[in-house]
Amino acid sequence: MSTAPLFLVDGTDGLPPAGGSTELTGPEGRHAATVKRLRVGEEIQLADGRGGLARAVVEAVGRDSLAVHVVERVTLDPPAPRVVLAQALVKGDRGELAVEMATEAGVDEVLPWRAARCVAKWEAGTRGDKALARWRSTVREAAKQARRPWVPQVGEPVTTGALAGRVGEAACALVLHEGATVGLRELAAAGELPGGGDLLLVVGPEGGITAAEIDELVAAGARPVRLGPEVLRASTAAAVALGALGVLTGRWSI
């Protein structure tokens, strides 16, 4: 049996309590009524993007809205450790592919990173704002597709200096690098992956991370690590790493 579709409820009121009713309107209601073509009696999920999740049943279908009755409501804790992805800017739609796949794989926060070898620059102004908006929209839609009650936050672009500051705040910081001599499995076997707090995962651009950037991040406390014998693209590395971390930590425990 497939999982009931999930729709995001925006606004300060959040999700209604169990036993209550609400109306799904706007783009979400339109999608539910006209694209998904949901019918009375079908079950859906509602989420507030902050861990709140409700199971609801459709009571009535409008032209572009649904009236639903909430059967059950829960608040879920985020996975631990919390994975923060510093994703170097990637040219074209490969950047959106990177954050889409990372969201479906469970990332909790995304930091767009202005690495030295990034072709995409995201300069301040309209073009940079539009690029950031595309990443945020992509993450939101990917969270819905993956039936996630948590929608990852996508922060403002960071420089290498600012990223080094986040390294110092994290419980653990890993830089994916093909030249590293230690793999994720070795770190897990040595008990060096955290059980809680932030695990900062750094993915460089297609042109690679410069030696100066590695030095700065390592000086701040980061550790270079490799996933395996293959060299992955900047758009796929984070998703593969998140899958490995899901298995090697308690993030995927049920």
mmCIF file of C-alpha atoms in Angstrom:
data_model
loop_
_atom_site.group_PDB
_atom_site.id
_atom_site.type_symbol
_atom_site.label_atom_id
_atom_site.label_comp_id
_atom_site.label_asym_id
_atom_site.label_seq_id
_atom_site.Cartn_x
_atom_site.Cartn_y
_atom_site.Cartn_z
ATOM 1 C CA MET A 1 0.000 0.000 0.000
ATOM 2 C CA SER A 2 1.385 3.400 -0.945
ATOM 3 C CA THR A 3 1.899 6.162 1.601
ATOM 4 C CA ALA A 4 -0.793 8.822 1.662
ATOM 5 C CA PRO A 5 0.238 12.032 -0.150
ATOM 6 C CA LEU A 6 1.619 14.824 2.006
ATOM 7 C CA PHE A 7 0.668 18.503 1.788
ATOM 8 C CA LEU A 8 2.305 21.410 3.597
ATOM 9 C CA VAL A 9 0.215 23.723 5.760
ATOM 10 C CA ASP A 10 1.628 27.227 6.001
ATOM 11 C CA GLY A 11 0.739 29.998 8.411
ATOM 12 C CA THR A 12 1.094 30.725 12.098
ATOM 13 C CA ASP A 13 -1.907 28.606 13.136
ATOM 14 C CA GLY A 14 -0.177 25.410 12.081
ATOM 15 C CA LEU A 15 -1.926 22.080 12.123
ATOM 16 C CA PRO A 16 -5.342 21.650 13.743
ATOM 17 C CA PRO A 17 -5.628 19.227 16.684
ATOM 18 C CA ALA A 18 -6.835 15.649 16.332
ATOM 19 C CA GLY A 19 -10.594 15.659 15.930
ATOM 20 C CA GLY A 20 -10.571 19.078 14.293
ATOM 21 C CA SER A 21 -11.196 20.094 10.707
ATOM 22 C CA THR A 22 -9.419 22.417 8.299
ATOM 23 C CA GLU A 23 -9.491 23.492 4.685
ATOM 24 C CA LEU A 24 -6.584 22.969 2.343
ATOM 25 C CA THR A 25 -6.491 25.948 -0.040
ATOM 26 C CA GLY A 26 -4.042 27.829 -2.246
ATOM 27 C CA PRO A 27 -1.518 25.950 -4.379
ATOM 28 C CA GLU A 28 -1.662 22.894 -2.098
ATOM 29 C CA GLY A 29 -5.446 22.689 -2.258
ATOM 30 C CA ARG A 30 -5.429 23.208 -6.012
ATOM 31 C CA HIS A 31 -2.850 20.465 -6.481
ATOM 32 C CA ALA A 32 -4.814 18.072 -4.268
ATOM 33 C CA ALA A 33 -8.134 18.713 -5.993
ATOM 34 C CA THR A 34 -7.153 19.126 -9.643
ATOM 35 C CA VAL A 35 -3.860 17.216 -10.034
ATOM 36 C CA LYS A 36 -4.090 14.429 -7.467
ATOM 37 C CA ARG A 37 -7.890 14.335 -7.957
ATOM 38 C CA LEU A 38 -8.500 13.260 -4.383
ATOM 39 C CA ARG A 39 -11.977 12.149 -3.431
ATOM 40 C CA VAL A 40 -14.122 12.086 -0.298
ATOM 41 C CA GLY A 41 -12.955 9.389 2.091
ATOM 42 C CA GLU A 42 -9.357 9.284 0.890
ATOM 43 C CA GLU A 43 -6.556 9.740 3.415
ATOM 44 C CA ILE A 44 -3.862 12.424 3.239
ATOM 45 C CA GLN A 45 -1.069 13.716 5.430
ATOM 46 C CA LEU A 46 -0.615 17.327 6.515
ATOM 47 C CA ALA A 47 2.707 18.719 7.730
ATOM 48 C CA ASP A 48 3.838 22.108 8.995
ATOM 49 C CA GLY A 49 7.456 21.631 7.887
ATOM 50 C CA ARG A 50 8.635 21.770 11.509
ATOM 51 C CA GLY A 51 7.964 18.193 12.611
ATOM 52 C CA GLY A 52 4.201 18.437 12.987
ATOM 53 C CA LEU A 53 2.383 15.679 11.111
ATOM 54 C CA ALA A 54 -1.326 14.918 10.890
ATOM 55 C CA ARG A 55 -3.320 12.089 9.338
ATOM 56 C CA ALA A 56 -6.539 13.391 7.820
ATOM 57 C CA VAL A 57 -9.494 12.193 5.761
ATOM 58 C CA VAL A 58 -11.065 14.186 2.919
ATOM 59 C CA GLU A 59 -14.595 15.343 3.802
ATOM 60 C CA ALA A 60 -15.380 17.507 0.777
ATOM 61 C CA VAL A 61 -13.701 18.502 -2.493
ATOM 62 C CA GLY A 62 -13.992 21.988 -3.965
ATOM 63 C CA ARG A 63 -12.818 23.325 -7.281
ATOM 64 C CA ASP A 64 -9.357 24.082 -5.883
ATOM 65 C CA SER A 65 -9.592 23.112 -2.217
ATOM 66 C CA LEU A 66 -10.218 20.251 0.189
ATOM 67 C CA ALA A 67 -12.091 20.119 3.487
ATOM 68 C CA VAL A 68 -10.449 17.519 5.721
ATOM 69 C CA HIS A 69 -10.994 16.000 9.159
ATOM 70 C CA VAL A 70 -7.875 15.410 11.269
ATOM 71 C CA VAL A 71 -7.801 11.877 12.657
ATOM 72 C CA GLU A 72 -4.415 11.928 14.373
ATOM 73 C CA ARG A 73 -1.680 14.465 15.019
ATOM 74 C CA VAL A 74 1.886 13.917 16.214
ATOM 75 C CA THR A 75 5.084 15.930 16.555
ATOM 76 C CA LEU A 76 8.186 14.107 15.367
ATOM 77 C CA ASP A 77 11.730 14.756 16.522
ATOM 78 C CA PRO A 78 14.306 15.513 13.830
ATOM 79 C CA PRO A 79 16.828 12.764 13.020
ATOM 80 C CA ALA A 80 20.013 12.680 15.070
ATOM 81 C CA PRO A 81 22.624 13.684 14.252
ATOM 82 C CA ARG A 82 21.260 16.626 12.309
ATOM 83 C CA VAL A 83 23.006 16.817 8.921
ATOM 84 C CA VAL A 84 23.844 20.274 7.577
ATOM 85 C CA LEU A 85 24.984 20.241 3.949
ATOM 86 C CA ALA A 86 27.365 22.914 2.694
ATOM 87 C CA GLN A 87 26.795 22.477 -1.042
ATOM 88 C CA ALA A 88 29.091 24.357 -3.389
ATOM 89 C CA LEU A 89 27.230 26.300 -6.066
ATOM 90 C CA VAL A 90 26.824 24.229 -9.216
ATOM 91 C CA LYS A 91 26.072 25.687 -12.619
ATOM 92 C CA GLY A 92 22.629 25.219 -14.160
ATOM 93 C CA ASP A 93 20.029 22.747 -12.996
ATOM 94 C CA ARG A 94 22.647 20.449 -11.442
ATOM 95 C CA GLY A 95 22.579 22.627 -8.342
ATOM 96 C CA GLU A 96 18.848 22.084 -8.020
ATOM 97 C CA LEU A 97 19.380 18.363 -8.626
ATOM 98 C CA ALA A 98 21.926 18.296 -5.792
ATOM 99 C CA VAL A 99 19.592 19.839 -3.209
ATOM 100 C CA GLU A 100 16.603 17.837 -4.466
ATOM 101 C CA MET A 101 18.419 14.521 -4.009
ATOM 102 C CA ALA A 102 19.880 15.591 -0.663
ATOM 103 C CA THR A 103 16.424 16.542 0.599
ATOM 104 C CA GLU A 104 14.954 13.209 -0.455
ATOM 105 C CA ALA A 105 17.892 11.508 1.302
ATOM 106 C CA GLY A 106 17.135 13.372 4.536
ATOM 107 C CA VAL A 107 19.299 16.499 4.801
ATOM 108 C CA ASP A 108 18.203 18.886 7.563
ATOM 109 C CA GLU A 109 19.732 22.195 6.435
ATOM 110 C CA VAL A 110 21.460 23.446 3.285
ATOM 111 C CA LEU A 111 24.149 26.122 3.093
ATOM 112 C CA PRO A 112 24.938 27.306 -0.451
ATOM 113 C CA TRP A 113 28.736 27.635 -0.500
ATOM 114 C CA ARG A 114 30.608 30.143 -2.679
ATOM 115 C CA ALA A 115 33.683 27.982 -3.162
ATOM 116 C CA ALA A 116 36.657 29.343 -5.092
ATOM 117 C CA ARG A 117 36.179 27.119 -8.143
ATOM 118 C CA CYS A 118 32.437 27.551 -8.475
ATOM 119 C CA VAL A 119 31.409 28.525 -11.992
ATOM 120 C CA ALA A 120 28.088 29.832 -10.671
ATOM 121 C CA LYS A 121 28.651 32.947 -8.569
ATOM 122 C CA TRP A 122 25.210 33.995 -7.252
ATOM 123 C CA GLU A 123 26.227 37.625 -7.057
ATOM 124 C CA ALA A 124 24.129 39.870 -4.826
ATOM 125 C CA GLY A 125 21.057 41.159 -6.633
ATOM 126 C CA THR A 126 18.159 39.828 -8.650
ATOM 127 C CA ARG A 127 19.958 36.892 -10.282
ATOM 128 C CA GLY A 128 21.363 35.632 -7.006
ATOM 129 C CA ASP A 129 17.975 36.021 -5.295
ATOM 130 C CA LYS A 130 16.276 34.032 -8.053
ATOM 131 C CA ALA A 131 18.831 31.234 -7.832
ATOM 132 C CA LEU A 132 18.381 30.990 -4.060
ATOM 133 C CA ALA A 133 14.585 31.002 -4.487
ATOM 134 C CA ARG A 134 14.864 28.083 -6.936
ATOM 135 C CA TRP A 135 16.870 26.060 -4.414
ATOM 136 C CA ARG A 136 14.308 26.780 -1.688
ATOM 137 C CA SER A 137 11.395 25.861 -3.930
ATOM 138 C CA THR A 138 13.165 22.676 -5.022
ATOM 139 C CA VAL A 139 13.790 21.662 -1.408
ATOM 140 C CA ARG A 140 10.167 22.280 -0.446
ATOM 141 C CA GLU A 141 8.808 20.173 -3.294
ATOM 142 C CA ALA A 142 11.343 17.398 -2.658
ATOM 143 C CA ALA A 143 10.347 17.281 1.020
ATOM 144 C CA LYS A 144 6.716 16.786 -0.017
ATOM 145 C CA GLN A 145 7.667 14.092 -2.508
ATOM 146 C CA ALA A 146 9.622 12.251 0.190
ATOM 147 C CA ARG A 147 6.706 12.608 2.681
ATOM 148 C CA ARG A 148 8.937 14.516 5.091
ATOM 149 C CA PRO A 149 7.390 16.391 8.049
ATOM 150 C CA TRP A 150 10.545 18.513 8.236
ATOM 151 C CA VAL A 151 11.360 20.916 5.393
ATOM 152 C CA PRO A 152 15.091 21.702 5.364
ATOM 153 C CA GLN A 153 16.064 25.344 5.729
ATOM 154 C CA VAL A 154 18.147 26.779 2.889
ATOM 155 C CA GLY A 155 20.316 29.582 4.221
ATOM 156 C CA GLU A 156 21.958 32.526 2.536
ATOM 157 C CA PRO A 157 25.137 31.792 0.539
ATOM 158 C CA VAL A 158 28.275 31.544 2.676
ATOM 159 C CA THR A 159 31.938 32.242 1.999
ATOM 160 C CA THR A 160 34.668 29.807 2.985
ATOM 161 C CA GLY A 161 35.408 31.953 6.022
ATOM 162 C CA ALA A 162 31.799 31.799 7.192
ATOM 163 C CA LEU A 163 31.732 28.065 6.516
ATOM 164 C CA ALA A 164 34.823 27.618 8.691
ATOM 165 C CA GLY A 165 32.862 29.336 11.456
ATOM 166 C CA ARG A 166 30.087 26.744 11.119
ATOM 167 C CA VAL A 167 32.718 24.003 11.304
ATOM 168 C CA GLY A 168 33.691 25.238 14.737
ATOM 169 C CA GLU A 169 30.060 25.106 15.912
ATOM 170 C CA ALA A 170 29.333 21.569 14.660
ATOM 171 C CA ALA A 171 29.668 18.338 16.600
ATOM 172 C CA CYS A 172 31.487 16.937 13.570
ATOM 173 C CA ALA A 173 32.468 18.366 10.184
ATOM 174 C CA LEU A 174 33.362 16.215 7.194
ATOM 175 C CA VAL A 175 34.749 17.425 3.868
ATOM 176 C CA LEU A 176 34.178 14.993 1.020
ATOM 177 C CA HIS A 177 37.453 14.806 -0.865
ATOM 178 C CA GLU A 178 38.887 12.242 -3.261
ATOM 179 C CA GLY A 179 42.341 12.671 -1.745
ATOM 180 C CA ALA A 180 41.275 11.679 1.768
ATOM 181 C CA THR A 181 42.691 8.478 3.233
ATOM 182 C CA VAL A 182 39.859 7.775 5.695
ATOM 183 C CA GLY A 183 36.355 6.607 4.757
ATOM 184 C CA LEU A 184 33.011 7.025 6.505
ATOM 185 C CA ARG A 185 32.987 3.368 7.545
ATOM 186 C CA GLU A 186 36.326 3.746 9.319
ATOM 187 C CA LEU A 187 35.059 6.796 11.197
ATOM 188 C CA ALA A 188 31.934 4.918 12.252
ATOM 189 C CA ALA A 189 33.939 1.877 13.361
ATOM 190 C CA ALA A 190 36.149 4.137 15.478
ATOM 191 C CA GLY A 191 33.093 5.751 17.089
ATOM 192 C CA GLU A 192 33.924 9.138 15.613
ATOM 193 C CA LEU A 193 30.516 9.900 14.093
ATOM 194 C CA PRO A 194 28.334 11.857 16.545
ATOM 195 C CA GLY A 195 25.051 10.585 17.924
ATOM 196 C CA GLY A 196 23.573 14.080 18.155
ATOM 197 C CA GLY A 197 24.199 17.719 17.365
ATOM 198 C CA ASP A 198 25.075 19.017 13.909
ATOM 199 C CA LEU A 199 27.087 16.958 11.459
ATOM 200 C CA LEU A 200 28.350 19.376 8.820
ATOM 201 C CA LEU A 201 28.908 17.768 5.423
ATOM 202 C CA VAL A 202 30.918 19.799 2.890
ATOM 203 C CA VAL A 203 30.622 19.092 -0.856
ATOM 204 C CA GLY A 204 32.855 21.035 -3.230
ATOM 205 C CA PRO A 205 32.262 22.228 -6.806
ATOM 206 C CA GLU A 206 32.876 20.265 -10.002
ATOM 207 C CA GLY A 207 36.354 21.800 -10.206
ATOM 208 C CA GLY A 208 37.249 20.531 -6.746
ATOM 209 C CA ILE A 209 38.101 22.151 -3.434
ATOM 210 C CA THR A 210 41.323 24.140 -3.428
ATOM 211 C CA ALA A 211 44.219 23.302 -1.120
ATOM 212 C CA ALA A 212 43.744 26.652 0.635
ATOM 213 C CA GLU A 213 40.080 25.860 1.306
ATOM 214 C CA ILE A 214 40.935 22.422 2.676
ATOM 215 C CA ASP A 215 43.581 23.960 4.934
ATOM 216 C CA GLU A 216 41.146 26.584 6.269
ATOM 217 C CA LEU A 217 38.391 24.073 6.964
ATOM 218 C CA VAL A 218 40.763 21.564 8.561
ATOM 219 C CA ALA A 219 42.253 24.300 10.743
ATOM 220 C CA ALA A 220 38.707 25.019 11.952
ATOM 221 C CA GLY A 221 38.221 21.351 12.894
ATOM 222 C CA ALA A 222 36.906 19.649 9.745
ATOM 223 C CA ARG A 223 38.092 16.264 8.597
ATOM 224 C CA PRO A 224 38.580 15.207 4.958
ATOM 225 C CA VAL A 225 36.826 11.911 4.190
ATOM 226 C CA ARG A 226 36.077 9.846 1.115
ATOM 227 C CA LEU A 227 32.984 7.806 0.309
ATOM 228 C CA GLY A 228 34.603 5.073 -1.750
ATOM 229 C CA PRO A 229 36.857 4.375 -4.731
ATOM 230 C CA GLU A 230 34.724 6.326 -7.213
ATOM 231 C CA VAL A 231 34.793 10.097 -7.675
ATOM 232 C CA LEU A 232 31.205 11.380 -7.605
ATOM 233 C CA ARG A 233 29.843 14.537 -9.191
ATOM 234 C CA ALA A 234 29.086 17.573 -7.071
ATOM 235 C CA SER A 235 25.389 17.037 -7.758
ATOM 236 C CA THR A 236 25.262 13.453 -6.440
ATOM 237 C CA ALA A 237 27.886 13.255 -3.684
ATOM 238 C CA ALA A 238 25.698 14.607 -0.879
ATOM 239 C CA ALA A 239 22.833 12.183 -1.516
ATOM 240 C CA VAL A 240 25.219 9.204 -1.504
ATOM 241 C CA ALA A 241 26.870 10.438 1.701
ATOM 242 C CA LEU A 242 23.485 10.928 3.386
ATOM 243 C CA GLY A 243 22.542 7.351 2.539
ATOM 244 C CA ALA A 244 25.760 6.105 4.099
ATOM 245 C CA LEU A 245 25.241 8.264 7.191
ATOM 246 C CA GLY A 246 21.691 6.985 7.517
ATOM 247 C CA VAL A 247 23.060 3.457 7.862
ATOM 248 C CA LEU A 248 26.182 4.251 9.897
ATOM 249 C CA THR A 249 24.444 6.458 12.484
ATOM 250 C CA GLY A 250 21.086 6.245 14.216
ATOM 251 C CA ARG A 251 19.340 8.471 11.685
ATOM 252 C CA TRP A 252 17.512 5.599 9.987
ATOM 253 C CA SER A 253 16.680 3.622 13.123
ATOM 254 C CA ILE A 254 12.991 2.702 13.359
#
